[in-house]
Short mmCIF file of C-alpha atoms and ligand atoms in Angstrom, two decimals:
data_model
loop_
_atom_site.label_atom_id
_atom_site.label_comp_id
_atom_site.label_asym_id
_atom_site.label_seq_id
_atom_site.Cartn_x
_atom_site.Cartn_y
_atom_site.Cartn_z
CA UNK Y 1 -3.19 -202.68 -145.81
CA UNK Y 2 -5.04 -201.15 -142.92
CA UNK Y 3 -4.60 -197.41 -142.57
CA UNK Y 4 -4.55 -197.45 -138.79
CA UNK Y 5 -2.48 -199.67 -136.53
CA UNK Y 6 -4.45 -200.54 -133.40
CA UNK Y 7 -2.80 -201.63 -130.17
CA UNK Y 8 -4.00 -205.00 -128.85
CA UNK Y 9 -6.13 -203.47 -126.08
CA UNK Y 10 -7.75 -200.92 -128.40
CA UNK Y 11 -8.47 -203.55 -131.08
CA UNK Y 12 -10.11 -205.77 -128.48
CA UNK Y 13 -12.19 -202.93 -127.03
CA UNK Y 14 -13.40 -201.75 -130.43
CA UNK Y 15 -14.30 -205.27 -131.53
CA UNK Y 16 -16.47 -205.78 -128.46
CA UNK Y 17 -18.05 -202.30 -128.48
CA UNK Y 18 -16.34 -201.31 -125.24
CA UNK Y 19 -15.77 -197.57 -124.61
CA UNK Y 20 -12.51 -196.11 -125.94
CA UNK Y 21 -11.08 -192.62 -125.38
CA UNK Y 22 -8.60 -191.17 -127.88
CA UNK Y 23 -5.70 -189.08 -126.50
CA UNK Y 24 -3.36 -186.78 -128.43
CA UNK Y 25 0.44 -186.89 -128.46
CA UNK Y 26 1.40 -183.26 -129.24
CA UNK Y 27 0.55 -182.42 -125.64
CA UNK Y 28 3.32 -184.91 -124.71
CA UNK Y 29 5.98 -183.75 -127.19
CA UNK Y 30 5.23 -180.03 -127.47
CA UNK Y 31 2.85 -179.18 -124.63
CA UNK Y 32 4.77 -180.16 -121.49
CA UNK Y 33 8.43 -180.56 -120.49
CA UNK Y 34 10.15 -183.85 -119.69
CA UNK Y 35 9.63 -185.73 -117.36
CA UNK Y 36 6.24 -184.32 -116.35
CA UNK Y 37 4.98 -185.04 -119.87
CA UNK Y 38 5.54 -188.78 -119.39
CA UNK Y 39 4.00 -188.79 -115.90
CA UNK Y 40 0.99 -186.93 -117.27
CA UNK Y 41 0.57 -189.30 -120.24
CA UNK Y 42 0.69 -192.34 -117.93
CA UNK Y 43 -1.71 -190.86 -115.38
CA UNK Y 44 -4.18 -189.90 -118.11
CA UNK Y 45 -4.20 -193.49 -119.38
CA UNK Y 46 -4.66 -194.80 -115.82
CA UNK Y 47 -7.52 -192.38 -115.22
CA UNK Y 48 -9.34 -193.52 -118.36
CA UNK Y 49 -8.90 -197.17 -117.29
CA UNK Y 50 -10.04 -196.46 -113.74
CA UNK Y 51 -13.29 -195.07 -115.18
CA UNK Y 52 -13.86 -198.29 -117.13
CA UNK Y 53 -12.78 -197.20 -120.63
CA UNK Y 54 -9.74 -198.02 -122.78
CA UNK Y 55 -7.20 -195.25 -123.60
CA UNK Y 56 -5.91 -194.84 -127.17
CA UNK Y 57 -3.01 -192.43 -127.48
CA UNK Y 58 -2.53 -191.51 -131.15
CA UNK Y 59 0.79 -190.83 -132.95
CA UNK Y 60 2.54 -191.61 -136.23
CA UNK Y 61 5.45 -194.01 -135.66
CA UNK Y 62 7.66 -194.97 -138.62
CA UNK Y 63 4.88 -194.10 -141.04
CA UNK Y 64 2.16 -195.98 -139.17
CA UNK Y 65 -0.88 -194.11 -137.82
CA UNK Y 66 -0.98 -195.77 -134.41
CA UNK Y 67 -4.19 -195.66 -132.39
CA UNK Y 68 -3.25 -196.97 -128.96
CA UNK Y 69 0.40 -196.91 -127.88
CA UNK Y 70 2.29 -199.28 -125.60
CA UNK Y 71 3.95 -197.72 -122.56
CA UNK Y 72 7.44 -198.00 -124.11
CA UNK Y 73 6.22 -196.12 -127.22
CA UNK Y 74 4.79 -193.33 -125.06
CA UNK Y 75 8.04 -193.12 -123.13
CA UNK Y 76 10.11 -192.92 -126.32
CA UNK Y 77 7.94 -190.08 -127.68
CA UNK Y 78 8.06 -188.21 -124.35
CA UNK Y 79 11.87 -188.34 -124.34
CA UNK Y 80 12.49 -187.69 -128.03
CA UNK Y 81 13.63 -184.27 -129.23
CA UNK Y 82 12.58 -182.53 -132.42
CA UNK Y 83 9.53 -184.73 -133.02
CA UNK Y 84 7.33 -183.38 -135.85
CA UNK Y 85 3.99 -181.79 -134.94
CA UNK Y 86 1.36 -183.22 -137.24
CA UNK Y 87 -1.90 -181.52 -138.06
CA UNK Y 88 -4.32 -182.35 -140.93
CA UNK Y 89 -1.92 -180.88 -143.50
CA UNK Y 90 1.05 -182.99 -142.41
CA UNK Y 91 -0.48 -186.35 -141.53
CA UNK Y 92 -0.52 -188.10 -144.92
CA UNK Y 93 2.89 -186.66 -145.88
CA UNK Y 94 4.50 -188.00 -142.69
CA UNK Y 95 2.90 -191.42 -143.20
CA UNK Y 96 3.90 -191.63 -146.86
CA UNK Y 97 7.51 -190.81 -145.95
CA UNK Y 98 7.64 -193.38 -143.16
CA UNK Y 99 8.17 -190.61 -140.62
CA UNK Y 100 7.38 -190.17 -136.94
CA UNK Y 101 5.33 -187.38 -135.43
CA UNK Y 102 2.98 -186.34 -132.67
CA UNK Y 103 -0.66 -185.66 -133.53
CA UNK Y 104 -2.43 -182.40 -132.69
CA UNK Y 105 -6.12 -182.29 -131.84
CA UNK Y 106 -6.96 -182.15 -135.57
CA UNK Y 107 -4.79 -185.13 -136.54
CA UNK Y 108 -5.82 -187.14 -133.47
CA UNK Y 109 -9.48 -186.64 -134.44
CA UNK Y 110 -8.71 -188.01 -137.92
CA UNK Y 111 -7.01 -191.10 -136.43
CA UNK Y 112 -9.81 -191.62 -133.92
CA UNK Y 113 -12.55 -191.35 -136.55
CA UNK Y 114 -10.69 -193.79 -138.85
CA UNK Y 115 -10.56 -196.29 -135.99
CA UNK Y 116 -14.21 -195.78 -135.04
CA UNK Y 117 -13.55 -193.91 -131.77
CA UNK Y 118 -16.08 -191.19 -130.96
CA UNK Y 119 -14.60 -189.57 -127.84
CA UNK Y 120 -11.30 -187.77 -127.32
CA UNK Y 121 -9.94 -186.06 -124.19
CA UNK Y 122 -7.18 -183.45 -124.07
CA UNK Y 123 -6.15 -180.24 -122.27
CA UNK Y 124 -6.57 -177.32 -124.65
CA UNK Y 125 -7.44 -177.03 -128.33
CA UNK Y 126 -5.94 -174.68 -130.86
CA UNK Y 127 -8.04 -171.66 -131.88
CA UNK Y 128 -7.88 -168.13 -133.20
CA UNK Y 129 -4.66 -166.49 -132.02
CA UNK Y 130 -4.50 -162.99 -130.66
CA UNK Y 131 -3.66 -160.68 -133.56
CA UNK Y 132 -5.23 -163.10 -136.05
CA UNK Y 133 -6.67 -160.13 -137.94
CA UNK Y 134 -3.08 -159.53 -139.08
CA UNK Y 135 -1.46 -162.99 -138.89
CA UNK Y 136 -4.50 -165.05 -140.07
CA UNK Y 137 -3.39 -167.68 -137.50
CA UNK Y 138 -6.43 -169.88 -136.95
CA UNK Y 139 -5.77 -173.46 -135.83
CA UNK Y 140 -6.79 -176.32 -138.11
CA UNK Y 141 -8.37 -177.84 -134.98
CA UNK Y 142 -11.45 -175.66 -135.54
CA UNK Y 143 -12.03 -176.86 -139.12
CA UNK Y 144 -11.51 -180.43 -137.96
CA UNK Y 145 -14.26 -180.09 -135.36
CA UNK Y 146 -16.51 -178.97 -138.21
CA UNK Y 147 -15.91 -182.06 -140.33
CA UNK Y 148 -14.83 -185.06 -138.22
CA UNK Y 149 -17.37 -186.76 -135.95
CA UNK Y 150 -15.57 -186.90 -132.61
CA UNK Y 151 -16.61 -185.35 -129.28
CA UNK Y 152 -13.54 -183.52 -127.93
CA UNK Y 153 -13.30 -182.80 -124.20
CA UNK Y 154 -11.01 -179.88 -123.33
CA UNK Y 155 -10.79 -177.36 -120.47
CA UNK Y 156 -11.72 -174.45 -122.71
CA UNK Y 157 -9.14 -172.52 -124.68
CA UNK Y 158 -6.05 -170.92 -123.24
CA UNK Y 159 -6.04 -167.17 -122.98
CA UNK Y 160 -3.06 -167.23 -125.40
CA UNK Y 161 -5.92 -167.32 -127.90
CA UNK Y 162 -8.56 -164.73 -128.70
CA UNK Y 163 -11.52 -166.45 -127.03
CA UNK Y 164 -14.38 -164.35 -128.45
CA UNK Y 165 -13.02 -164.80 -132.00
CA UNK Y 166 -12.52 -168.54 -131.38
CA UNK Y 167 -16.19 -168.84 -130.35
CA UNK Y 168 -17.29 -166.86 -133.43
CA UNK Y 169 -15.36 -169.13 -135.79
CA UNK Y 170 -16.73 -172.26 -134.10
CA UNK Y 171 -20.25 -170.88 -134.51
CA UNK Y 172 -19.63 -170.11 -138.19
CA UNK Y 173 -18.35 -173.66 -138.67
CA UNK Y 174 -21.41 -175.12 -136.95
CA UNK Y 175 -19.56 -176.68 -134.03
CA UNK Y 176 -21.54 -177.07 -130.78
CA UNK Y 177 -19.54 -175.62 -127.89
CA UNK Y 178 -20.83 -177.12 -124.65
CA UNK Y 179 -19.79 -175.92 -121.19
CA UNK Y 180 -20.00 -178.80 -118.74
CA UNK Y 181 -21.97 -178.12 -115.57
CA UNK Y 182 -21.92 -174.32 -115.76
CA UNK Y 183 -23.13 -171.43 -117.94
CA UNK Y 184 -19.73 -169.75 -118.32
CA UNK Y 185 -17.11 -170.82 -120.81
CA UNK Y 186 -14.14 -172.20 -118.85
CA UNK Y 187 -10.73 -170.75 -119.75
CA UNK Y 188 -8.21 -173.55 -119.18
CA UNK Y 189 -6.36 -172.58 -115.94
CA UNK Y 190 -9.39 -170.58 -114.79
CA UNK Y 191 -12.93 -171.81 -114.39
CA UNK Y 192 -14.40 -168.78 -116.09
CA UNK Y 193 -13.46 -166.77 -119.18
CA UNK Y 194 -15.91 -163.95 -118.57
CA UNK Y 195 -17.90 -165.25 -121.54
CA UNK Y 196 -21.12 -167.20 -121.61
CA UNK Y 197 -20.80 -170.56 -123.35
CA UNK Y 198 -23.15 -171.10 -126.31
CA UNK Y 199 -24.49 -174.36 -124.80
CA UNK Y 200 -24.51 -176.07 -121.41
CA UNK Y 201 -24.90 -179.74 -120.48
CA UNK Y 202 -24.83 -181.42 -117.09
CA UNK Y 203 -24.36 -185.11 -117.75
CA UNK Y 204 -22.35 -187.47 -119.99
CA UNK Y 205 -25.63 -189.01 -121.20
CA UNK Y 206 -26.86 -185.67 -122.53
CA UNK Y 207 -23.60 -185.21 -124.45
CA UNK Y 208 -23.80 -188.77 -125.82
CA UNK Y 209 -27.40 -188.28 -127.03
CA UNK Y 210 -26.49 -185.01 -128.77
CA UNK Y 211 -23.61 -186.68 -130.62
CA UNK Y 212 -25.88 -189.53 -131.76
CA UNK Y 213 -28.54 -187.06 -132.95
CA UNK Y 214 -25.95 -185.08 -134.90
CA UNK Y 215 -24.86 -188.27 -136.65
CA UNK Y 216 -28.45 -189.35 -137.29
CA UNK Y 217 -29.14 -186.00 -139.00
CA UNK Y 218 -26.18 -186.64 -141.27
CA UNK Y 219 -24.34 -183.55 -140.05
CA UNK Y 220 -20.59 -183.90 -140.32
CA UNK Y 221 -18.31 -182.80 -137.52
CA UNK Y 222 -18.03 -183.26 -133.80
CA UNK Y 223 -18.75 -181.44 -130.59
CA UNK Y 224 -16.51 -179.46 -128.28
CA UNK Y 225 -17.04 -180.00 -124.55
CA UNK Y 226 -15.39 -177.42 -122.27
CA UNK Y 227 -14.92 -178.91 -118.82
CA UNK Y 228 -13.90 -176.45 -116.07
CA UNK Y 229 -10.67 -177.13 -114.17
CA UNK Y 230 -11.32 -178.47 -110.62
CA UNK Y 231 -11.66 -175.51 -108.17
CA UNK Y 232 -8.66 -176.61 -106.09
CA UNK Y 233 -6.31 -176.52 -109.10
CA UNK Y 234 -7.54 -173.24 -110.56
CA UNK Y 235 -5.21 -170.26 -111.11
CA UNK Y 236 -6.94 -166.87 -111.13
CA UNK Y 237 -7.26 -165.09 -114.45
CA UNK Y 238 -5.61 -161.87 -113.29
CA UNK Y 239 -2.50 -163.78 -112.15
CA UNK Y 240 -1.95 -165.18 -115.63
CA UNK Y 241 -3.04 -162.22 -117.76
CA UNK Y 242 0.31 -160.35 -117.57
CA UNK Y 243 2.23 -163.59 -118.14
CA UNK Y 244 0.23 -164.32 -121.28
CA UNK Y 245 0.66 -160.75 -122.54
CA UNK Y 246 4.41 -161.05 -122.03
CA UNK Y 247 4.55 -164.45 -123.80
CA UNK Y 248 2.62 -163.07 -126.79
CA UNK Y 249 4.87 -160.00 -126.93
CA UNK Y 250 8.01 -162.18 -126.79
CA UNK Y 251 6.68 -164.36 -129.62
CA UNK Y 252 6.11 -161.29 -131.76
CA UNK Y 253 9.53 -159.83 -130.92
CA UNK Y 254 11.20 -163.10 -131.98
CA UNK Y 255 9.10 -163.46 -135.13
CA UNK Y 256 7.62 -166.80 -134.02
CA UNK Y 257 4.88 -167.88 -136.44
CA UNK Y 258 2.93 -170.83 -137.79
CA UNK Y 259 3.33 -174.25 -136.15
CA UNK Y 260 6.00 -172.96 -133.77
CA UNK Y 261 3.74 -170.37 -132.16
CA UNK Y 262 1.59 -172.54 -129.85
CA UNK Y 263 4.54 -174.63 -128.49
CA UNK Y 264 6.58 -171.43 -128.02
CA UNK Y 265 3.82 -169.75 -126.02
CA UNK Y 266 3.23 -172.84 -123.85
CA UNK Y 267 6.94 -173.15 -123.09
CA UNK Y 268 7.28 -169.43 -122.35
CA UNK Y 269 4.36 -169.52 -119.91
CA UNK Y 270 5.91 -172.48 -118.07
CA UNK Y 271 9.14 -170.49 -117.75
CA UNK Y 272 7.47 -167.25 -116.70
CA UNK Y 273 5.36 -168.98 -114.02
CA UNK Y 274 8.35 -171.10 -112.94
CA UNK Y 275 6.35 -174.22 -113.59
CA UNK Y 276 3.34 -173.14 -111.58
CA UNK Y 277 1.05 -173.46 -114.58
CA UNK Y 278 2.10 -177.07 -115.11
CA UNK Y 279 0.42 -178.51 -112.02
CA UNK Y 280 -2.88 -176.92 -113.02
CA UNK Y 281 -2.43 -178.16 -116.57
CA UNK Y 282 -1.98 -181.76 -115.40
CA UNK Y 283 -4.97 -181.54 -113.04
CA UNK Y 284 -7.28 -180.35 -115.80
CA UNK Y 285 -6.12 -183.00 -118.28
CA UNK Y 286 -6.87 -185.74 -115.74
CA UNK Y 287 -10.26 -184.17 -115.06
CA UNK Y 288 -10.97 -184.25 -118.81
CA UNK Y 289 -9.82 -187.85 -119.11
CA UNK Y 290 -12.38 -188.78 -116.45
CA UNK Y 291 -15.23 -186.97 -118.22
CA UNK Y 292 -14.09 -188.32 -121.59
CA UNK Y 293 -14.30 -191.88 -120.25
CA UNK Y 294 -17.79 -191.20 -118.85
CA UNK Y 295 -18.95 -189.83 -122.22
CA UNK Y 296 -17.44 -192.82 -124.06
CA UNK Y 297 -19.32 -195.15 -121.71
CA UNK Y 298 -22.56 -193.22 -122.25
CA UNK Y 299 -22.10 -193.41 -126.04
CA UNK Y 300 -21.47 -197.19 -125.85
CA UNK Y 301 -24.61 -197.59 -123.74
CA UNK Y 302 -26.93 -195.76 -126.18
CA UNK Y 303 -29.78 -197.92 -127.45
CA UNK Y 304 -29.10 -199.41 -130.86
CA UNK Y 305 -25.39 -199.72 -130.20
N1 PSU S 401 -3.24 -175.93 -126.39
C1 PSU S 401 -2.79 -176.33 -125.19
N2 PSU S 401 -1.91 -177.35 -125.12
C2 PSU S 401 -1.47 -178.01 -126.25
C3 PSU S 401 -1.97 -177.59 -127.52
C4 PSU S 401 -2.85 -176.56 -127.55
O1 PSU S 401 -3.18 -175.76 -124.20
O2 PSU S 401 -0.65 -178.94 -126.13
C5 PSU S 401 -1.55 -178.33 -128.77
C6 PSU S 401 -2.64 -179.31 -129.22
O3 PSU S 401 -2.04 -180.44 -129.79
C7 PSU S 401 -3.38 -178.53 -130.30
C8 PSU S 401 -2.22 -177.80 -130.94
O4 PSU S 401 -4.08 -179.33 -131.23
O5 PSU S 401 -1.39 -177.41 -129.85
C9 PSU S 401 -2.67 -176.60 -131.74
O6 PSU S 401 -1.61 -176.10 -132.48
P1 PSU S 401 -1.87 -174.98 -133.59
O7 PSU S 401 -2.31 -173.77 -132.84
O8 PSU S 401 -0.53 -174.81 -134.26
O9 PSU S 401 -2.93 -175.52 -134.51
MN1 MN S 402 -1.51 -171.87 -136.18
#
């Protein structure tokens, strides 16, 4: 029995060495409201195809770890309510019980690596939450980047997280954090976080070579690429700062913890900005899908492949 269930297009691409980009499903079920979540998921897949790569959205459906979903499967997930959010800790349990769930960055990386996919594009990763010195809330995404060999393209981390602590943990774990095309770390809706990124790269080829060298050295783990949101879609940091502070305060007042915290904060920010944050969110995901496809192509084109 194969552990991953590949869609026909993903199986064909992998067999021929064509570039494939993994995509997560928690962003669909927990990261955006219906029906924008479905529109986003479809546009992301189209963007990857338009760049000449094959999209592979990952989810667990009836116990199967699916790498590559058909459009009807994406639509069903986007519309479903109460779908489980699966990280590393939950993945095998859900599969063994024949359950259905959406994969976070961590679980999507596991599915991608199992299938032999080296590149993954998303919006934002999990990280160290504000107040983590009390709550100990540090996303499993960070540990996953330290052990699973996938290059993850995001738009930086949302300011719902403690960005300096997130960078410190990634450094401790030995994860390269690469700002794309600028020195500053991008901060999701804003192009700059007010922090210098540890590393900078300016082309997909450079990122592809670094991932191959990491593998050749026998180092486990992946790379995190932080791709700044396009200037036109950016929302200024000072516009969002009070919204984020309010969302964090509301979460604390309602005792929201653990897996519920990130979805709660995302939903609260959508409400508080009256959906304004959503347009920016979609623009940056598409931008990451484009770069992810370019990196996947550069990795496929490396000599010796
Ligand atoms: N950050 C976002 N949007 C998201 C997520 C994070 O800006 O949709 C999702 C991703 O699936 C990520 C997960 O892997 O939340 C992290 O959850 P946690 O903090 O519980 O590990
Ligand atoms: Mn958490």
